[in-house]
Coordinates of C-alpha atoms in Angstrom, one line a residue:
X1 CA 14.7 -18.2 -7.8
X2 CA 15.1 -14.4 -8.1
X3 CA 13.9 -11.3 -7.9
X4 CA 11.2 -11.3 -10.5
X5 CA 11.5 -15.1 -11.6
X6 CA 14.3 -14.6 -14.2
X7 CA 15.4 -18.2 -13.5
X8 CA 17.4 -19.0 -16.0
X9 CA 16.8 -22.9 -16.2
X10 CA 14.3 -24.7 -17.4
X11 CA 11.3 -25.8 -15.3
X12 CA 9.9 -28.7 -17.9
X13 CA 9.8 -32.9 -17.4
X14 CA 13.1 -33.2 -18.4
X15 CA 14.4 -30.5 -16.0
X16 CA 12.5 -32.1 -13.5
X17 CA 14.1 -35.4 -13.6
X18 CA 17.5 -33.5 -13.6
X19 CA 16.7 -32.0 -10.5
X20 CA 15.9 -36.1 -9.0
X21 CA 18.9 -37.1 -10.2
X22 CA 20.8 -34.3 -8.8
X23 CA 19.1 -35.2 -5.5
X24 CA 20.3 -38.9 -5.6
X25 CA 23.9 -37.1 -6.6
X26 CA 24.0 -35.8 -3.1
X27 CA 22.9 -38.9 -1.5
X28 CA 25.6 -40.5 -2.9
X29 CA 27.7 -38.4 -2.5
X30 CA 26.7 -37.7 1.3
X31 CA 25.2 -40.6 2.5
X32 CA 22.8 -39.0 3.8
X33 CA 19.7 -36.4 3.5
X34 CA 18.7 -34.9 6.6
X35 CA 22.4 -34.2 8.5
X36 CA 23.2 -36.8 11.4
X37 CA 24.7 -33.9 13.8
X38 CA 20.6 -32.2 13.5
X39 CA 18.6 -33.1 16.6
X40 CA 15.5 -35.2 15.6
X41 CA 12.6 -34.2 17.9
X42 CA 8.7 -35.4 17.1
X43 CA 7.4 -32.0 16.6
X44 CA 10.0 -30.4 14.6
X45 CA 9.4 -28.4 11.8
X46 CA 11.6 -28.4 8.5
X47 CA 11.6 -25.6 5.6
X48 CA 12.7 -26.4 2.4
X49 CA 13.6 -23.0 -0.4
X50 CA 14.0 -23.6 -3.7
X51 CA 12.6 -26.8 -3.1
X52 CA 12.1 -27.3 -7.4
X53 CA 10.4 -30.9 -7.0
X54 CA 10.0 -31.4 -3.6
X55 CA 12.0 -34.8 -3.9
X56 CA 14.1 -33.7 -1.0
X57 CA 11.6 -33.3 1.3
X58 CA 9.6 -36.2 0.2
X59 CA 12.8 -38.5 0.7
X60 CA 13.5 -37.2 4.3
X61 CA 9.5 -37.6 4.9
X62 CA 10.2 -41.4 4.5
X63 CA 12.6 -41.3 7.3
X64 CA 11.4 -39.0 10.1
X65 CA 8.3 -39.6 12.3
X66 CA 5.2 -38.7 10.6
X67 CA 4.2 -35.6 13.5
X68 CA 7.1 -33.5 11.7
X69 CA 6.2 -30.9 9.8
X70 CA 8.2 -30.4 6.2
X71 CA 7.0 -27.1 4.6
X72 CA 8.6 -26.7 0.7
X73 CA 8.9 -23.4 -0.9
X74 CA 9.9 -22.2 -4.3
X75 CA 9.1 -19.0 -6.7
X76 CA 7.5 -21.5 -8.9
X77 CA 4.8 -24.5 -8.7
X78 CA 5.3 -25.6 -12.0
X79 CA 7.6 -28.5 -11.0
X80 CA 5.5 -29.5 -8.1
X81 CA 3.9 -33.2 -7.9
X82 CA 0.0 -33.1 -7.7
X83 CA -1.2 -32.4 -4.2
X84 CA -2.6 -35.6 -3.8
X85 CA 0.8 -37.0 -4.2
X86 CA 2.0 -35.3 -1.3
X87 CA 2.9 -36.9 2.0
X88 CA 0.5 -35.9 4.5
X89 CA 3.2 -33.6 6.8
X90 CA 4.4 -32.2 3.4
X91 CA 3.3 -28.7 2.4
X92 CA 4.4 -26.9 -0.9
X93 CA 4.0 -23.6 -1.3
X94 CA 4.8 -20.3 -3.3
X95 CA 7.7 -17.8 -1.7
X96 CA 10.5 -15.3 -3.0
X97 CA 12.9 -16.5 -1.0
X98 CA 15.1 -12.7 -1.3
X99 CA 12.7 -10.7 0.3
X100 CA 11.5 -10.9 3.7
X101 CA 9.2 -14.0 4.4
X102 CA 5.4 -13.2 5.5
X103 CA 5.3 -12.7 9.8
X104 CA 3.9 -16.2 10.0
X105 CA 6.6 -17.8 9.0
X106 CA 9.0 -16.1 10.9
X107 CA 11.5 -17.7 13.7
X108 CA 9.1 -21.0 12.9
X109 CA 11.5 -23.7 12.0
X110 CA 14.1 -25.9 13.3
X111 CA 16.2 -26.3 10.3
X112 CA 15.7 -24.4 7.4
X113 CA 17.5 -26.5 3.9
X114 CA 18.7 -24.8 0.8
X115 CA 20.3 -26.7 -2.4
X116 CA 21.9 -25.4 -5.4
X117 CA 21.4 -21.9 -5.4
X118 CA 24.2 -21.2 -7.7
X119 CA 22.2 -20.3 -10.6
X120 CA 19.9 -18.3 -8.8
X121 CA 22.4 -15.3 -7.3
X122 CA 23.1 -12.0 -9.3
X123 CA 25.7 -9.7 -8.6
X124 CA 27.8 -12.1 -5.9
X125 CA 25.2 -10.7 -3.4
X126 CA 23.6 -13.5 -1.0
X127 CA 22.8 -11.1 2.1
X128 CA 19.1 -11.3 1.2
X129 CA 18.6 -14.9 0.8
X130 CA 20.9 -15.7 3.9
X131 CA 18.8 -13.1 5.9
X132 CA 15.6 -14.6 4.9
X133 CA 16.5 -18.0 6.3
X134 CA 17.9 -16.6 9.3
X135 CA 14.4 -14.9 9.6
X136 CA 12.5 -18.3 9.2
X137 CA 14.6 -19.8 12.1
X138 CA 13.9 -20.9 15.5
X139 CA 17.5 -19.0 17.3
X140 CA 19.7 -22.3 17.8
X141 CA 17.9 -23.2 14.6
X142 CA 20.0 -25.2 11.9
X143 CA 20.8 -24.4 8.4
X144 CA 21.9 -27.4 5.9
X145 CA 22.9 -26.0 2.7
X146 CA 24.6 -27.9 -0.2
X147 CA 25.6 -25.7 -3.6
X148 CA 27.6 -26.5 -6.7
X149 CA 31.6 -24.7 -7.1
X150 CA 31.6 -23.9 -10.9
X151 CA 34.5 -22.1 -10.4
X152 CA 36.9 -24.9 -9.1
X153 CA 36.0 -27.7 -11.3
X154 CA 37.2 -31.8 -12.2
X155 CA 36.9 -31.1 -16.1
X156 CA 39.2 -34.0 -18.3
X157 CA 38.8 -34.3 -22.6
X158 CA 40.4 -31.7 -24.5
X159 CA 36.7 -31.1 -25.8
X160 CA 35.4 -30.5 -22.5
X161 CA 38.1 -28.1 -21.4
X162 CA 37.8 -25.9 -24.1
X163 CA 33.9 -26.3 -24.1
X164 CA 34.9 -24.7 -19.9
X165 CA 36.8 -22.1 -21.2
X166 CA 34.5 -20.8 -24.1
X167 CA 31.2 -21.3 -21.9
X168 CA 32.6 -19.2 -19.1
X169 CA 33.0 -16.0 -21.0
X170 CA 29.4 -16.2 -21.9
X171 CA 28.8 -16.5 -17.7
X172 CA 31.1 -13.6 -17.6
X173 CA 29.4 -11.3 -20.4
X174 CA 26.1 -12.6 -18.5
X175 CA 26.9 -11.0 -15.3
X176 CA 26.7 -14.3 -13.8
X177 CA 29.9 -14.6 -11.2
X178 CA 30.2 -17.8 -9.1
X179 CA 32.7 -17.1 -6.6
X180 CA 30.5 -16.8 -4.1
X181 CA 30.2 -20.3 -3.2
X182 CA 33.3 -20.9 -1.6
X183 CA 32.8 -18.1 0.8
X184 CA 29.5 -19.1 2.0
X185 CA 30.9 -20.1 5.6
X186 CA 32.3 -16.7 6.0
X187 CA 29.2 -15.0 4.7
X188 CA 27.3 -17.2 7.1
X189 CA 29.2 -16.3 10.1
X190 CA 28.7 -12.6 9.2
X191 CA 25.2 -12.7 9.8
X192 CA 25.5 -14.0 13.0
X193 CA 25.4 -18.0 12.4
X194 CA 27.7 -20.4 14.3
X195 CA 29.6 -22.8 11.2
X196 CA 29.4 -26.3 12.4
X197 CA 31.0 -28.5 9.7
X198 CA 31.8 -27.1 6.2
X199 CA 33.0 -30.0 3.3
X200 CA 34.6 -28.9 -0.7
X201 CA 36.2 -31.3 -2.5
X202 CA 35.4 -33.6 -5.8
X203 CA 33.2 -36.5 -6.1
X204 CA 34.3 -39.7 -5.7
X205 CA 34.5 -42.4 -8.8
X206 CA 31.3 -43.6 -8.3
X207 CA 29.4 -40.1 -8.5
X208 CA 31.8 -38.8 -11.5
X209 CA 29.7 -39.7 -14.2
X210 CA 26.2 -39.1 -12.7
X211 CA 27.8 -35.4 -12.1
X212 CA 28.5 -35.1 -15.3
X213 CA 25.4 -36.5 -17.3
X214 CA 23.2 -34.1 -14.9
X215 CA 25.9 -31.0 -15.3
X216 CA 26.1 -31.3 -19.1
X217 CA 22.1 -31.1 -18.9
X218 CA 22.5 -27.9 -16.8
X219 CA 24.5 -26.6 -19.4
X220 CA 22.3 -27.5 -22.2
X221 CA 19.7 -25.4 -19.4
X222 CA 22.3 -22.5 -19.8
X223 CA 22.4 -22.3 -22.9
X224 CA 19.0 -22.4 -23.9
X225 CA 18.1 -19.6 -21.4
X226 CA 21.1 -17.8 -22.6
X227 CA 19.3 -17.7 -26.5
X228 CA 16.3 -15.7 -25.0
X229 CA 18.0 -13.1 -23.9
X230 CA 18.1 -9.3 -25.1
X231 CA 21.6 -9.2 -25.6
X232 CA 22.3 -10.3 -29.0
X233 CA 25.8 -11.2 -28.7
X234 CA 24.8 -13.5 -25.7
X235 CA 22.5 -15.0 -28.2
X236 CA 25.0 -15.6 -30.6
X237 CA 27.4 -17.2 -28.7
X238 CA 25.0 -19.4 -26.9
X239 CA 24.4 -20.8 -30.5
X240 CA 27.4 -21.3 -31.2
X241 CA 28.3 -23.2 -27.9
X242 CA 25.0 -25.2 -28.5
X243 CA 27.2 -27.3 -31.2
X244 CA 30.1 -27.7 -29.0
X245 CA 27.6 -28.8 -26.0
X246 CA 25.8 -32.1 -29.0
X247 CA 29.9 -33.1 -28.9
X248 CA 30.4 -33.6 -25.4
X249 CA 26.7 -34.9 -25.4
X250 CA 28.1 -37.7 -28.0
X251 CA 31.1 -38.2 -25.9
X252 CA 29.5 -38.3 -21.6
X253 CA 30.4 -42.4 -21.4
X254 CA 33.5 -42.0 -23.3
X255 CA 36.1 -40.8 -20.7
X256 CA 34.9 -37.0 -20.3
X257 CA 34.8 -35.5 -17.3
X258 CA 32.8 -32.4 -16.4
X259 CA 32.1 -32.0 -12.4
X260 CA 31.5 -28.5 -10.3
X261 CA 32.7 -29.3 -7.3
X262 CA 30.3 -30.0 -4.4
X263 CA 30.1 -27.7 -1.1
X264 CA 28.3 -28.4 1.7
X265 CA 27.4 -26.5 5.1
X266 CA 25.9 -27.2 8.8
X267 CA 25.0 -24.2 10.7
X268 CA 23.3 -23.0 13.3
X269 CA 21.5 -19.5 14.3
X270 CA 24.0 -18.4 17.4
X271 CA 21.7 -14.9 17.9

């Protein structure tokens, strides 16, 4: 999600399921959905941006009573399930989530959840999408955010470490700069939010390989965005690293590794 939609991954059945399986990444990974240290309460409403699929919201729907209220929003519908496949306290909806949001929706939620916004930031600036979920929070309200390091990366196979190093300087001549990730609990604080609990590390062995089988997807997401645009030496090398990519695709069960490494965030508004 951006200014203007110029989302550079894909939004088709295949990106889709990449999204699920990202989801049930997490889950592993966390062992959980909705964070244990949030208050449950009967009433409580829940806000989901960038919600892609919806699957998050639909899995915590499973688990929370049914008088809670879980509103998803993205930029896009195009992923979402058919409304009559919806829970019934699950709402999907259209919003740009770095602008202000609409009056109605402001202070209205208890915990506001964001996921894997790393490809969705320009220019290392996040003051705009922070700001917009501090505006859709109740004060004491809670932010859980999870988000992808692809800067300090688990990469092992000759192959895949030069694959790292060629892909990034078409991230670089992109504009695209990830470093932002690891200062999202400062950046938090600075607009007036209380950090609770903030976790980076790797994944363990059993999430390894379902990080890289969904990764090297995002890549191939990468690249193919990369080939539309204006810049013709983008274009080029994008082809070029589209070979390289049908390697490593060859090689995913054969000892490669290829993991960003997951960061993850409980907050609450303290103003």
């Amino acid at each position: 999600m951006t200014r203007g939609d110029d989302y550079v991954l894909g939004r088709g059945l295949a990106d889709s399921v990449r999204l699920d399986a990202q989801h049930l990444l997490w889950k592993m990974h966390k062992g959980y959905e909705l964070h244990p240290l949030i208050p449950r309460t009967d009433n409580m409403k829940i806000a989901e941006i960038g919600t892609g699929t919806g699957i998050w919201l639909f899995d915590i729907a499973r688990q929370l009573p049914s008088s809670v209220q879980l509103h998803g929003f993205d930029i896009s519908d195009n992923q979402y399930p058919s409304k009559e496949l919806w829970p019934k306290n699950v709402s999907l909806g259209l919003l740009n989530s770095l602008i202000d949001p609409p009056a109605h929706l402001v202070g209205q939620y208890d915990v506001v959840h964001l996921r894997m916004w790393v490809p969705n930031i320009r220019g290392n600036d996040t003051s705009a999408l922070i700001q917009h979920v501090k505006s859709l929070l109740k004060p004491g309200g809670y932010i859980q955010w999870e988000d992808a390091d692809l800067v300090h990366q688990y990469v092992k196979g000759p192959k895949a470490q030069e694959f790292e190093r060629r892909i990034n300087k078409i991230f670089d001549k992109a504009g695209l700069d990830f470093r932002w990730v690891s200062d999202i609990p400062d950046r938090l604080t600075e607009k007036g939010f209380l950090v609770l609990e903030s976790e980076s590390g790797r994944f363990e062995l059993d999430s390894i390989q379902e990080c890289t089988k969904t990764y090297l997807l995002v890549l191939r997401e990468y690249i193919n965005g990369f080939k539309k645009l204006p810049d013709l030496d983008i274009q080029q090398m994008a082809k070029e690293e589209e070979i390289a990519l049908d390697q490593l695709y060859l090689q995913y069960s054969h000892g490669i590794v290829y993991n960003w490494s997951p960061v993850s965030l409980l907050g609450r508004r303290d103003d």
